[in-house]
Amino acid sequence: MVRMRRATTDDAPAIARVYVDTWRITYAGSLPDKVLLEMSPDIQAARWARAIERGREIVDVAEDETLDVGGSVIGVGSGGPNRQRGSSFAGEVYTLYVATDHQNQGIGKRLLRRLFEDLSAAGYNSAVIWVLADNPSRFFYEAMNGVRLGERTEEIWGTTLREIGYGWPDLSATMADWREKP
Ligand SMILES: CC(C)(COP(=O)(O)OP(=O)(O)OC[C@H]1O[C@@H](n2cnc3c(N)ncnc32)[C@H](O)[C@@H]1OP(=O)(O)O)[C@@H](O)C(=O)NCCC(=O)NCCS
């Protein structure tokens, strides 16, 4: 059985494994190989542990209770205040990753819902997410009723990345809609 819950610092190493593995697979060809190869699960684990401990961002995990202890985190999502100042969207989904072997089984949808619930409870009743334009996961956000907001480019790691923004202007309404039509 897979359940969604708030992350604890003990989850940090497992979150880092999911994060590094999915980055390497998802962004191969989009981000420089060097960046992907040099990603360190240990550094990521420390970063996630710090984020969870500080509590400034919401971190949720999907946990498969049938898997061994330590290997049971199969998805991670995080969010918090919108990093773009002046936006009419209060919240932002910073990350959403489901381990490759567990994709297309409805887990991303459940994790996004949990993140929306937690964002809304924290006072952010609208949210955006920025996705790389050549990442097919953007169709996932369209399937999740995200409204296409526009595009932006970011200069990072010596590459220009094109991103597409999706928004949900009223998370309470989105969640009510999903409860009616699961
Ligand atoms: C994007 C991601 C989070 C989606 O999670 P998932 O568990 O695979 O998706 P789900 O099984 O919950 O899919 C939910 C719905 O979206 C649709 N969907 C999912 N991925 C899709 C895609 N690439 N294209 C079109 N539709 C898609 C599913 O068909 C499903 O539709 P339904 O509700 O009508 O059955 C996951 O695939 C992932 O982690 N991908 C790699 C990392 C990534 O790109 N993350 C996003 C960047 S922040």
Short mmCIF file of C-alpha atoms and ligand atoms in Angstrom, two decimals:
data_model
loop_
_atom_site.label_atom_id
_atom_site.label_comp_id
_atom_site.label_asym_id
_atom_site.label_seq_id
_atom_site.Cartn_x
_atom_site.Cartn_y
_atom_site.Cartn_z
CA MET A 1 0.00 0.00 0.00
CA VAL A 2 1.26 3.48 -0.84
CA ARG A 3 0.52 6.35 1.53
CA MET A 4 1.31 10.06 1.40
CA ARG A 5 2.72 11.75 4.49
CA ARG A 6 4.89 14.64 5.71
CA ALA A 7 8.60 13.87 5.52
CA THR A 8 10.83 13.60 8.58
CA THR A 9 14.59 14.11 8.67
CA ASP A 10 15.00 10.30 8.77
CA ASP A 11 13.62 10.22 5.21
CA ALA A 12 16.37 12.49 3.86
CA PRO A 13 18.71 9.73 2.50
CA ALA A 14 15.83 7.93 0.74
CA ILE A 15 14.47 11.22 -0.65
CA ALA A 16 17.95 12.05 -1.96
CA ARG A 17 18.16 8.67 -3.73
CA VAL A 18 14.81 9.21 -5.49
CA TYR A 19 15.78 12.81 -6.31
CA VAL A 20 19.21 11.99 -7.81
CA ASP A 21 17.96 8.93 -9.73
CA THR A 22 14.98 10.71 -11.28
CA TRP A 23 17.05 13.81 -12.13
CA ARG A 24 19.60 11.67 -13.97
CA ILE A 25 16.91 9.90 -16.01
CA THR A 26 14.56 12.84 -16.55
CA TYR A 27 17.15 15.46 -17.45
CA ALA A 28 19.60 13.35 -19.51
CA GLY A 29 20.06 15.35 -22.70
CA SER A 30 18.44 18.48 -21.20
CA LEU A 31 21.02 19.33 -18.53
CA PRO A 32 24.81 18.99 -18.92
CA ASP A 33 26.04 15.40 -18.28
CA LYS A 34 28.65 16.76 -15.87
CA VAL A 35 25.97 18.30 -13.63
CA LEU A 36 24.01 15.04 -13.52
CA LEU A 37 27.06 12.83 -12.96
CA GLU A 38 28.39 15.02 -10.19
CA MET A 39 25.14 15.04 -8.22
CA SER A 40 25.88 13.56 -4.84
CA PRO A 41 23.26 11.61 -2.88
CA ASP A 42 25.11 12.53 0.35
CA ILE A 43 25.03 16.27 -0.37
CA GLN A 44 21.38 16.01 -1.43
CA ALA A 45 20.53 14.06 1.74
CA ALA A 46 22.08 16.84 3.85
CA ARG A 47 20.18 19.48 1.88
CA TRP A 48 16.83 17.69 2.28
CA ALA A 49 17.47 17.04 6.00
CA ARG A 50 18.14 20.78 6.48
CA ALA A 51 15.01 21.77 4.55
CA ILE A 52 12.81 19.38 6.54
CA GLU A 53 14.34 20.48 9.84
CA ARG A 54 13.93 24.20 9.13
CA GLY A 55 10.32 23.65 8.10
CA ARG A 56 10.26 26.66 5.77
CA GLU A 57 9.18 24.46 2.89
CA ILE A 58 6.63 21.68 2.94
CA VAL A 59 8.12 18.29 2.10
CA ASP A 60 5.79 15.33 1.48
CA VAL A 61 6.69 11.77 0.56
CA ALA A 62 4.97 8.80 -1.02
CA GLU A 63 5.86 5.72 0.97
CA ASP A 64 5.37 2.13 -0.14
CA GLU A 65 4.71 0.29 3.10
CA THR A 66 5.38 -3.09 1.50
CA LEU A 67 9.01 -2.23 0.71
CA ASP A 68 11.93 -2.62 3.14
CA VAL A 69 12.54 0.03 5.77
CA GLY A 70 14.88 2.64 4.31
CA GLY A 71 13.88 1.89 0.74
CA SER A 72 10.23 2.72 1.18
CA VAL A 73 10.18 6.32 -0.08
CA ILE A 74 9.15 6.19 -3.74
CA GLY A 75 8.20 9.81 -4.34
CA VAL A 76 8.87 13.29 -3.02
CA GLY A 77 7.14 16.64 -3.44
CA SER A 78 7.97 20.01 -1.97
CA GLY A 79 6.45 23.45 -1.98
CA GLY A 80 6.04 26.73 -0.16
CA PRO A 81 5.79 30.45 -0.87
CA ASN A 82 6.11 31.50 -4.51
CA ARG A 83 9.75 32.43 -5.14
CA GLN A 84 8.67 34.94 -7.79
CA ARG A 85 7.83 38.17 -6.05
CA GLY A 86 4.77 40.13 -7.12
CA SER A 87 2.97 37.09 -8.54
CA SER A 88 -0.74 36.70 -7.86
CA PHE A 89 -0.06 33.02 -7.07
CA ALA A 90 0.81 32.71 -3.39
CA GLY A 91 2.37 29.25 -3.41
CA GLU A 92 4.74 27.23 -5.56
CA VAL A 93 5.43 23.56 -6.08
CA TYR A 94 9.23 23.38 -6.03
CA THR A 95 9.67 19.69 -6.85
CA LEU A 96 7.65 16.60 -7.62
CA TYR A 97 9.43 13.35 -8.36
CA VAL A 98 8.19 9.77 -8.47
CA ALA A 99 10.78 6.97 -8.73
CA THR A 100 10.98 5.65 -12.29
CA ASP A 101 9.72 2.14 -11.44
CA HIS A 102 6.64 3.60 -9.78
CA GLN A 103 5.56 6.18 -12.37
CA ASN A 104 2.22 6.00 -14.17
CA GLN A 105 0.49 4.34 -11.24
CA GLY A 106 -1.37 7.37 -9.92
CA ILE A 107 1.25 8.22 -7.27
CA GLY A 108 2.25 11.61 -8.74
CA LYS A 109 -1.39 12.66 -8.75
CA ARG A 110 -1.88 11.61 -5.10
CA LEU A 111 1.35 13.32 -4.06
CA LEU A 112 0.40 16.55 -5.83
CA ARG A 113 -3.00 16.46 -4.10
CA ARG A 114 -1.33 16.01 -0.73
CA LEU A 115 1.00 18.90 -1.48
CA PHE A 116 -1.95 21.10 -2.48
CA GLU A 117 -3.74 20.20 0.78
CA ASP A 118 -0.65 21.10 2.80
CA LEU A 119 -0.03 24.32 0.84
CA SER A 120 -3.64 25.35 1.29
CA ALA A 121 -3.54 24.54 5.04
CA ALA A 122 -0.38 26.68 5.31
CA GLY A 123 -2.27 29.65 3.81
CA TYR A 124 -1.22 29.34 0.16
CA ASN A 125 -4.45 28.80 -1.75
CA SER A 126 -2.96 29.18 -5.22
CA ALA A 127 0.17 27.65 -6.72
CA VAL A 128 2.49 27.61 -9.70
CA ILE A 129 5.04 25.14 -10.98
CA TRP A 130 7.80 25.75 -13.52
CA VAL A 131 8.74 22.78 -15.68
CA LEU A 132 11.42 22.41 -18.33
CA ALA A 133 9.73 22.93 -21.70
CA ASP A 134 11.18 19.72 -23.15
CA ASN A 135 10.14 17.62 -20.14
CA PRO A 136 7.13 15.44 -21.04
CA SER A 137 5.95 15.73 -17.43
CA ARG A 138 4.40 19.06 -18.41
CA PHE A 139 1.55 17.01 -19.89
CA PHE A 140 1.04 15.59 -16.42
CA TYR A 141 0.38 19.13 -15.12
CA GLU A 142 -2.05 19.72 -17.96
CA ALA A 143 -3.81 16.48 -16.96
CA MET A 144 -3.89 17.89 -13.41
CA ASN A 145 -5.83 20.94 -14.70
CA GLY A 146 -2.88 23.31 -14.45
CA VAL A 147 -3.44 26.49 -16.46
CA ARG A 148 -0.56 27.37 -18.74
CA LEU A 149 0.76 30.73 -17.53
CA GLY A 150 3.66 31.47 -19.82
CA GLU A 151 7.32 30.81 -20.43
CA ARG A 152 10.62 32.00 -19.01
CA THR A 153 14.26 31.25 -19.61
CA GLU A 154 16.90 30.59 -17.00
CA GLU A 155 20.66 30.75 -17.47
CA ILE A 156 22.15 28.00 -15.38
CA TRP A 157 25.20 25.72 -15.67
CA GLY A 158 26.19 27.48 -18.88
CA THR A 159 22.94 26.45 -20.56
CA THR A 160 19.79 28.38 -21.39
CA LEU A 161 16.77 26.49 -20.14
CA ARG A 162 13.26 27.22 -21.34
CA GLU A 163 10.57 26.63 -18.75
CA ILE A 164 6.79 26.58 -18.89
CA GLY A 165 4.71 27.71 -15.94
CA TYR A 166 1.44 26.10 -14.87
CA GLY A 167 -0.88 27.58 -12.29
CA TRP A 168 -3.81 26.66 -10.08
CA PRO A 169 -5.52 29.91 -9.04
CA ASP A 170 -7.79 28.36 -6.39
CA LEU A 171 -6.50 25.19 -4.72
CA SER A 172 -9.67 24.72 -2.61
CA ALA A 173 -11.77 24.67 -5.81
CA THR A 174 -9.29 22.32 -7.55
CA MET A 175 -9.33 19.93 -4.62
CA ALA A 176 -13.15 20.03 -4.37
CA ASP A 177 -13.32 19.28 -8.09
CA TRP A 178 -10.94 16.32 -7.68
CA ARG A 179 -12.98 14.96 -4.76
CA GLU A 180 -16.04 14.96 -7.02
CA LYS A 181 -14.23 13.50 -10.03
CA PRO A 182 -11.36 11.40 -8.62
C1 LIG B 1 5.64 13.81 -13.61
C2 LIG B 1 5.42 12.77 -12.52
C3 LIG B 1 5.56 13.44 -11.16
C4 LIG B 1 4.00 12.21 -12.67
O1 LIG B 1 3.79 11.21 -11.68
P1 LIG B 1 3.19 9.79 -12.08
O2 LIG B 1 3.00 9.02 -10.81
O3 LIG B 1 4.03 9.17 -13.13
O4 LIG B 1 1.80 10.22 -12.73
P2 LIG B 1 0.33 9.60 -12.43
O5 LIG B 1 0.38 8.14 -12.68
O6 LIG B 1 -0.14 10.06 -11.10
O7 LIG B 1 -0.51 10.32 -13.57
C5 LIG B 1 -1.68 11.05 -13.31
C6 LIG B 1 -2.34 11.42 -14.61
O8 LIG B 1 -1.45 12.21 -15.42
C7 LIG B 1 -1.24 11.58 -16.68
N1 LIG B 1 0.17 11.70 -17.03
C8 LIG B 1 1.24 11.40 -16.27
N2 LIG B 1 2.40 11.63 -16.94
C9 LIG B 1 2.01 12.08 -18.16
C10 LIG B 1 2.71 12.47 -19.33
N3 LIG B 1 4.06 12.48 -19.37
N4 LIG B 1 1.99 12.86 -20.43
C11 LIG B 1 0.65 12.89 -20.39
N5 LIG B 1 -0.08 12.52 -19.30
C12 LIG B 1 0.59 12.12 -18.22
C13 LIG B 1 -1.60 10.12 -16.45
O9 LIG B 1 -2.01 9.50 -17.65
C14 LIG B 1 -2.71 10.21 -15.45
O10 LIG B 1 -3.93 10.51 -16.10
P3 LIG B 1 -5.36 9.97 -15.50
O11 LIG B 1 -5.53 10.62 -14.16
O12 LIG B 1 -6.34 10.43 -16.50
O13 LIG B 1 -5.22 8.49 -15.38
C15 LIG B 1 6.41 11.59 -12.65
O14 LIG B 1 6.22 10.94 -13.88
C16 LIG B 1 7.87 12.01 -12.54
O15 LIG B 1 8.40 12.10 -11.44
N6 LIG B 1 8.51 12.24 -13.67
C17 LIG B 1 9.94 12.53 -13.73
C18 LIG B 1 10.34 13.74 -12.97
C19 LIG B 1 9.69 15.02 -13.42
O16 LIG B 1 9.75 15.34 -14.59
N7 LIG B 1 9.09 15.74 -12.47
C20 LIG B 1 8.46 17.01 -12.72
C21 LIG B 1 9.41 18.15 -12.71
S1 LIG B 1 9.15 19.19 -11.30
#
